[in-house]
XYZ file of C-alpha atoms in Angstrom:
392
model
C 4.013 6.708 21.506
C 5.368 9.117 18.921
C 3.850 10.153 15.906
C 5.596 9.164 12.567
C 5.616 12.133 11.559
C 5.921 14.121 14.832
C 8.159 17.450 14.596
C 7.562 18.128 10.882
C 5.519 21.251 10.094
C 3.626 21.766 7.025
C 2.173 24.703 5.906
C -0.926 24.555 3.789
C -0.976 27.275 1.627
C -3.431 24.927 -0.935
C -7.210 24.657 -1.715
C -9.613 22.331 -3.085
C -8.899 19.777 -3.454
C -5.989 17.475 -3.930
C -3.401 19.869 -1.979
C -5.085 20.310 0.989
C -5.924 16.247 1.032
C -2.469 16.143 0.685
C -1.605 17.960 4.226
C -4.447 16.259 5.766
C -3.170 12.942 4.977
C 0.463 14.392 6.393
C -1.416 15.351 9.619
C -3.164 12.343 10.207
C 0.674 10.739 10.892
C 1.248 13.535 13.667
C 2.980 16.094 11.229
C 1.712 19.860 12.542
C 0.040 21.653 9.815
C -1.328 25.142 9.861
C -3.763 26.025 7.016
C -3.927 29.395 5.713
C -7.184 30.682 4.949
C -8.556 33.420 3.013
C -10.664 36.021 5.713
C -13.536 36.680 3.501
C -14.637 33.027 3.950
C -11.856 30.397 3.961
C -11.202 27.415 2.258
C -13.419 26.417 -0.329
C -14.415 23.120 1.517
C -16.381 25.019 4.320
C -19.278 26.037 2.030
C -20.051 28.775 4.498
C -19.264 26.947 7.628
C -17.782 23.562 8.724
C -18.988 21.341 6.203
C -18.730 17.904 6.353
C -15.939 18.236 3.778
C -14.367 20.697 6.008
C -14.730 18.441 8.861
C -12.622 15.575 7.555
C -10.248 17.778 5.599
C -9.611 20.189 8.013
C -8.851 17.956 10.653
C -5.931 17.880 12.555
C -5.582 21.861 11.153
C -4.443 24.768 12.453
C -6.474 27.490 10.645
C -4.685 30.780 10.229
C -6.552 33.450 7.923
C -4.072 35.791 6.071
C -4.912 37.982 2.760
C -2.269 36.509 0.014
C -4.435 39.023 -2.572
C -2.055 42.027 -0.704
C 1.250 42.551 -0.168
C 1.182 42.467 3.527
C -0.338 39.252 3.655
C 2.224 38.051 1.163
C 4.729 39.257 3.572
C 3.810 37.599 6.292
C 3.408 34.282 4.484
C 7.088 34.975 3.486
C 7.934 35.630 7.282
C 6.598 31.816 7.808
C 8.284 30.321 5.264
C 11.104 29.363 7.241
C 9.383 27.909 10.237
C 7.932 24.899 8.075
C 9.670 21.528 6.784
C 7.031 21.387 3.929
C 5.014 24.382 2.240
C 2.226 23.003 0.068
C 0.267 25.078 -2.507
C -1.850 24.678 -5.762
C -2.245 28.051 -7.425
C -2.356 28.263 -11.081
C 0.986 29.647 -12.128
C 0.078 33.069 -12.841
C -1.899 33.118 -9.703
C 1.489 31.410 -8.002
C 3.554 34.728 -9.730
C 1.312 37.345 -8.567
C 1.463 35.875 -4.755
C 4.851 35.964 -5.157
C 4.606 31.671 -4.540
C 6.795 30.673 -7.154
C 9.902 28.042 -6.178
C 12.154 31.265 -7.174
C 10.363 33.301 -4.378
C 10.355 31.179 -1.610
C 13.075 29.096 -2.185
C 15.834 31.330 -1.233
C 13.546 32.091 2.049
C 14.512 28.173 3.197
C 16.753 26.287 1.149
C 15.827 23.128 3.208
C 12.119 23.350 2.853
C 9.753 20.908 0.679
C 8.012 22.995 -1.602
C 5.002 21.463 -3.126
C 3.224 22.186 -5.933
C 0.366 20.352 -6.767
C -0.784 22.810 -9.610
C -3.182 21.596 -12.407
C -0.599 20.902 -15.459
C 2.726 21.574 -13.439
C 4.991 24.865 -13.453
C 6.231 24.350 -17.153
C 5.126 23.333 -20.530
C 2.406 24.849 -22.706
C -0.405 24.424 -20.471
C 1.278 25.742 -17.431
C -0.924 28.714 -16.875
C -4.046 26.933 -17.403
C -6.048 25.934 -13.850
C -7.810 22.503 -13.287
C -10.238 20.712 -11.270
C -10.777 17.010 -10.214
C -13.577 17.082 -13.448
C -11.144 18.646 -15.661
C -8.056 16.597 -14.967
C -10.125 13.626 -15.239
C -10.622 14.904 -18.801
C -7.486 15.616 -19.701
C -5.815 12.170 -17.843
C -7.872 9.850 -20.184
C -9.613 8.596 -17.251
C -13.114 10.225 -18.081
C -12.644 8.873 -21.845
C -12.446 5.406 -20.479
C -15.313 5.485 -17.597
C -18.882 4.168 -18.968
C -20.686 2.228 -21.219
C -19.421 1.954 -24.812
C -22.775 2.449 -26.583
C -23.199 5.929 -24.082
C -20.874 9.136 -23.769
C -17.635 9.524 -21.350
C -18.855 9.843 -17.464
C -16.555 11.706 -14.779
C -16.247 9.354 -12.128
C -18.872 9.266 -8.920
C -15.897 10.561 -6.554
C -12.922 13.499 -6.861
C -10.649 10.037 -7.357
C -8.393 12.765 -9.282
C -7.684 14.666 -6.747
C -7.588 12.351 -3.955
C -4.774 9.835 -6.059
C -3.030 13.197 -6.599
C -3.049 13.837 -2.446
C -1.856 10.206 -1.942
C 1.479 10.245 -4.989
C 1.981 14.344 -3.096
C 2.298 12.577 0.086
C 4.437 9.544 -1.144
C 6.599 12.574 -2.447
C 6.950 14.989 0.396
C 7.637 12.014 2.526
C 10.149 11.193 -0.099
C 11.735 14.171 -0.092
C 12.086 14.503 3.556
C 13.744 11.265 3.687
C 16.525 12.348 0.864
C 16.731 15.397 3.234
C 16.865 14.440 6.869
C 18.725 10.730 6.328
C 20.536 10.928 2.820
C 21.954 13.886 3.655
C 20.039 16.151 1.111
C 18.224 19.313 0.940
C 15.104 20.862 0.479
C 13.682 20.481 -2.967
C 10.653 21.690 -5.259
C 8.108 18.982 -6.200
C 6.191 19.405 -9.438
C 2.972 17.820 -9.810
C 0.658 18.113 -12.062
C -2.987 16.845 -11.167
C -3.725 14.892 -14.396
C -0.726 13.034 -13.869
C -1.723 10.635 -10.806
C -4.773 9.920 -13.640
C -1.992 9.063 -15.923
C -0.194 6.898 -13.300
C -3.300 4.874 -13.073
C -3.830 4.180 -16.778
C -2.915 0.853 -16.481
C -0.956 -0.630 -19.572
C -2.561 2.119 -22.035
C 0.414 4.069 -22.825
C 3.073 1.169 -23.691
C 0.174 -0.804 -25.314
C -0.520 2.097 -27.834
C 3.159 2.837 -27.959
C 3.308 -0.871 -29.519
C -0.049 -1.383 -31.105
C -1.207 1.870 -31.794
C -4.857 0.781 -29.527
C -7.065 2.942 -27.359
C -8.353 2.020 -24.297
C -12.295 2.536 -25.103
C -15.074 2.354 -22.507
C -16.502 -1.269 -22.039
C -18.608 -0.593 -18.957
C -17.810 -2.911 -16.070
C -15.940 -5.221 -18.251
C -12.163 -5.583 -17.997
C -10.915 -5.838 -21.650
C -8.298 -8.712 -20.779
C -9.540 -10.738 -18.249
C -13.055 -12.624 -18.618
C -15.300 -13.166 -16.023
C -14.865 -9.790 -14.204
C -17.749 -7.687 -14.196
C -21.364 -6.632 -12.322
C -24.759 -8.477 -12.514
C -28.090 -8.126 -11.013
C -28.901 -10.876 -8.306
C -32.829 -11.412 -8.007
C -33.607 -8.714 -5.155
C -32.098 -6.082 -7.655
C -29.069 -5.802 -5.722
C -26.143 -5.635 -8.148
C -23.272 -7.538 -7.420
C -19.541 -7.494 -8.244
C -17.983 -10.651 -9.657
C -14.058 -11.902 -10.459
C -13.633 -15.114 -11.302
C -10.212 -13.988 -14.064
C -7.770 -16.830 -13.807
C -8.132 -20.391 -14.457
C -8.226 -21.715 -11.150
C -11.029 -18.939 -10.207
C -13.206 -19.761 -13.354
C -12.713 -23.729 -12.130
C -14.299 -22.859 -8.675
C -16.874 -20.908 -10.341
C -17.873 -23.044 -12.566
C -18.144 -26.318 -10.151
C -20.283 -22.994 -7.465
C -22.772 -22.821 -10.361
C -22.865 -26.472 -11.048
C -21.603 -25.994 -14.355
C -18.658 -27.763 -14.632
C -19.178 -28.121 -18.722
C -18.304 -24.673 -18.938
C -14.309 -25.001 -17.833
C -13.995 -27.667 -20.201
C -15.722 -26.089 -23.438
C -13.723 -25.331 -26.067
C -14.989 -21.774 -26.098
C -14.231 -21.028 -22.246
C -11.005 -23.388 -21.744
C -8.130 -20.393 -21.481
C -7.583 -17.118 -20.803
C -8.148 -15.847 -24.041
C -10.912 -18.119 -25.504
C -12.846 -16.246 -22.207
C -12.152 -13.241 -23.897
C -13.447 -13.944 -27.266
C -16.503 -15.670 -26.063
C -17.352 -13.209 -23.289
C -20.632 -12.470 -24.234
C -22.059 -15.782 -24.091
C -20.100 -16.594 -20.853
C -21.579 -13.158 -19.350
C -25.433 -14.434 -20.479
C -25.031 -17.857 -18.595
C -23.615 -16.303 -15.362
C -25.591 -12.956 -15.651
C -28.610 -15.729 -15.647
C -27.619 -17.309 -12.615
C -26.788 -14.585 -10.456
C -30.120 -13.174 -11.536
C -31.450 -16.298 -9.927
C -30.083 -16.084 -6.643
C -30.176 -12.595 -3.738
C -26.871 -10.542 -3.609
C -26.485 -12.162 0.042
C -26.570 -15.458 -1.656
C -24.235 -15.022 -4.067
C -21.725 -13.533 -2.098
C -21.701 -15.928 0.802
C -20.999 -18.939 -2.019
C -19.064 -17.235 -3.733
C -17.123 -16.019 -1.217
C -17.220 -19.109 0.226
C -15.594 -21.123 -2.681
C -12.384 -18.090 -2.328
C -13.900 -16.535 -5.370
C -13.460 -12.324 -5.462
C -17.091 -10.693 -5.095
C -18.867 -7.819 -3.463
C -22.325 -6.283 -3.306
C -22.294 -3.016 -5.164
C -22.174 -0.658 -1.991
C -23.229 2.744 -1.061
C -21.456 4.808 1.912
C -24.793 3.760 4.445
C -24.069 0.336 3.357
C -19.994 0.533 3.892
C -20.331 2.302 7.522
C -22.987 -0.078 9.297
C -21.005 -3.587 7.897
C -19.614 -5.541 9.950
C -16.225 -5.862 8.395
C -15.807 -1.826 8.012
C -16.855 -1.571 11.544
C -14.030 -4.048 12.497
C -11.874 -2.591 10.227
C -11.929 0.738 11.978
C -12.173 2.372 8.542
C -14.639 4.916 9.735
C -13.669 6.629 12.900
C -16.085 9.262 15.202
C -14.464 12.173 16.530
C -15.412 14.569 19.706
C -16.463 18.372 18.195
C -18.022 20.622 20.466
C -20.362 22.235 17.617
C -21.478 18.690 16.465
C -21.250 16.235 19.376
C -19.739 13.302 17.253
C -18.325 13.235 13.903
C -17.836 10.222 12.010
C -14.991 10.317 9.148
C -12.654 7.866 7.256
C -9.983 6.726 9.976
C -6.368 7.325 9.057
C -5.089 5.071 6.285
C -3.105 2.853 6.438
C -3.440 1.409 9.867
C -0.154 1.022 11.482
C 1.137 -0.878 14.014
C 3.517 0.775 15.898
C 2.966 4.628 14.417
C -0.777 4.627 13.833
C -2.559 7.833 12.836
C -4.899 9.871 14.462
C -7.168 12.379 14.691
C -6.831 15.370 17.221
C -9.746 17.249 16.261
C -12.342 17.866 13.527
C -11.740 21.120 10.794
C -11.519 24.270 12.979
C -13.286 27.364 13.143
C -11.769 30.111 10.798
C -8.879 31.421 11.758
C -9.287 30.211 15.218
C -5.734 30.042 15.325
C -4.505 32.912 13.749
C -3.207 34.776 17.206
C -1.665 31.702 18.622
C 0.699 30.856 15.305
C 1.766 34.238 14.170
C 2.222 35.029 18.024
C 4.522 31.874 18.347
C 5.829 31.909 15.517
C 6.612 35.388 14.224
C 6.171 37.342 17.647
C 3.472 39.733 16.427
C 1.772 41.161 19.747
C -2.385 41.511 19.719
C -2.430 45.443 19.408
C -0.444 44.489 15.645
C -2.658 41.430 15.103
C -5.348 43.975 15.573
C -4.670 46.170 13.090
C -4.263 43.396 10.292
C -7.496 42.735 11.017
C -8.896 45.829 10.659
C -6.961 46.017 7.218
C -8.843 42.419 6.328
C -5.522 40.760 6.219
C -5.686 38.305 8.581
């Protein structure tokens, strides 16, 4: 069976986080990527080693170490250029410049390449120079502003959900472009993506609603602002659990689960919007009887009845249940350091081009001989001396 993505090569020139996710995501489809690494340590995402980050992120990774701080290991990345589909990076600009990275020095080197930047507020405007993390994007998005409770300050979310939106839209894009490319009869092209802007993606309604209003999105907790019941509550073992019951015909079921039926026909509850208004006494009666009932309980009825909920989950919880397990969500793969690795499968399952993972994050620069042997014919006595120099 042939990968999807089987005889593209990507180059990942990127680190932590979203750009690298980015090529690891490509990889997972059966595109070959080679990761260039700094010598003096590697990728961020190690920590020293082969973290568990690295692990996951790595995988499917060929890890070539190469100097971009000198000019000979800017030379050689040039010299690779050409052998790739895709070339993925995330340098702040003036970091980009001094690499000689920009889409002005390595576009001429392969007019059909996909260059990707995933840099943190793009190659132009005001901010361009300015670097970014998942924390600070998050900032900057609006998404931070609007995570919490309103009564208690902004919170960054519990995951890099920044960077990891931004890997999934650089994807969607590089696979994009390839398309225009290889079927439309295109060519190569520069992609420009800011990280804040998958954040902005994801703000819902926010920016045509204060277009037309002039509101603000404000934190309200677990609460959706438009549509009433959706939100958390504590069942009786202290378990919290995770409730949607937003339409009419939901609220109906819910209402007839809790032996309630009063509630859909009070004048306070009856519609969309009188739920809104009158959330806070609706939350009190249902907070009261989840509270009476174990999370099991209340998921199992309400589940039951085809009504949205969840208990609250943490990752020990999500890889021992039954329905992740079935799933194949969570994958183990062979490593010869750790025996067994377990890591989130390749997403989204498909049928007849399914992903996969080869192996676990390599070793640094394990394959640094093998892909600038292949690839730009430099013999061992010459690989040699670039290592000696701390180039490669």
């Amino acid at each position: 069976m042939s990968a999807a993505l089987g005889g593209i090569r990507v180059l990942d020139a990127a680190t932590v986080l979203a750009g690298p996710v980015s090529a690891t995501l490509l990889g997972d489809f059966g595109a070959d990527v080679v990761k260039i690494e700094d010598p003096r340590g590697g990728d961020v995402t190690r920590r020293g080693g082969r973290s568990p980050a690295w692990l996951q992120e790595g995988r499917n990774k060929k890890s070539v170490c190469l100097d971009l701080r000198t000019v000979e290991g800017q030379d050689l990345l040039h010299r690779l250029v050409p052998h790739f589909d895709v070339v993925i990076t995330n340098f702040r600009v003036p970091t980009l410049a001094r690499y000689r990275m920009l889409p002005g020095d390595l576009r001429p080197l392969h007019p059909r390449a996909v260059l990707l930047y995933l840099t943190g507020y793009g190659l132009d405007g005001p901010y361009r120079d300015r670097g970014a993390f998942d924390r600070v994007a998050s900032a900057y998005s609006g998404l931070t502003y609007t995570t919490g409770e309103p009564d208690r300050p902004p919170v960054r979310s519990g995951y890099a959900v920044i960077d990891y939106m931004s890997a999934y839209l650089a994807a969607f894009s590089v696979v994009t472009a390839l398309y225009h490319r290889d079927v439309a009869g295109g060519s190569g092209q520069v992609i420009d993506l800011a990280l804040y802007e998958a954040g902005l993606r994801a703000s819902e309604d926010a920016v045509p609603a204060h277009g037309l209003t002039g509101a603000i999105r404000e934190r309200l907790g677990n609460r959706n602002p438009v549509i009433v019941p959706a939100s958390d509550f504590v069942a009786r073992d202290g378990r919290r659990v995770s409730v949607h019951a937003g339409n009419d015909s939901l609220f109906r079921r819910l209402t007839t689960v809790m032996n309630r039926p009063d509630l859909a026909h009070s004048p306070l509850f009856a519609d969309a919007a009188s739920r809104v208004r009158h959330q806070d006494e609706l939350y009190r009666v249902l907070g009261a009887w989840v509270g009476a009932h174990s999370a099991d309980e209340v998921v199992r009825v309400l589940s039951d009845a085809g009504i949205p909920a969840s208990p609250i989950m943490n990752v020990a919880d999500l890889v021992t249940d039954p329905h992740c397990i079935a799933r194949g969500s969570v994958t183990t793969v062979p490593d010869p350091e750790f025996g067994t690795v377990p890591m989130v499968a390749p997403l989204p399952r498909m049928d007849t081009t399914p992903g996969e993972v080869r192996w676990a994050g390599r070793p640094l620069g394990a394959d640094t001989e093998e892909v600038l042997g292949d690839l730009l014919g430099i013999a061992v006595p010459e690989l040699e001396a670039l290592r000696s120099k701390g180039i490669c």
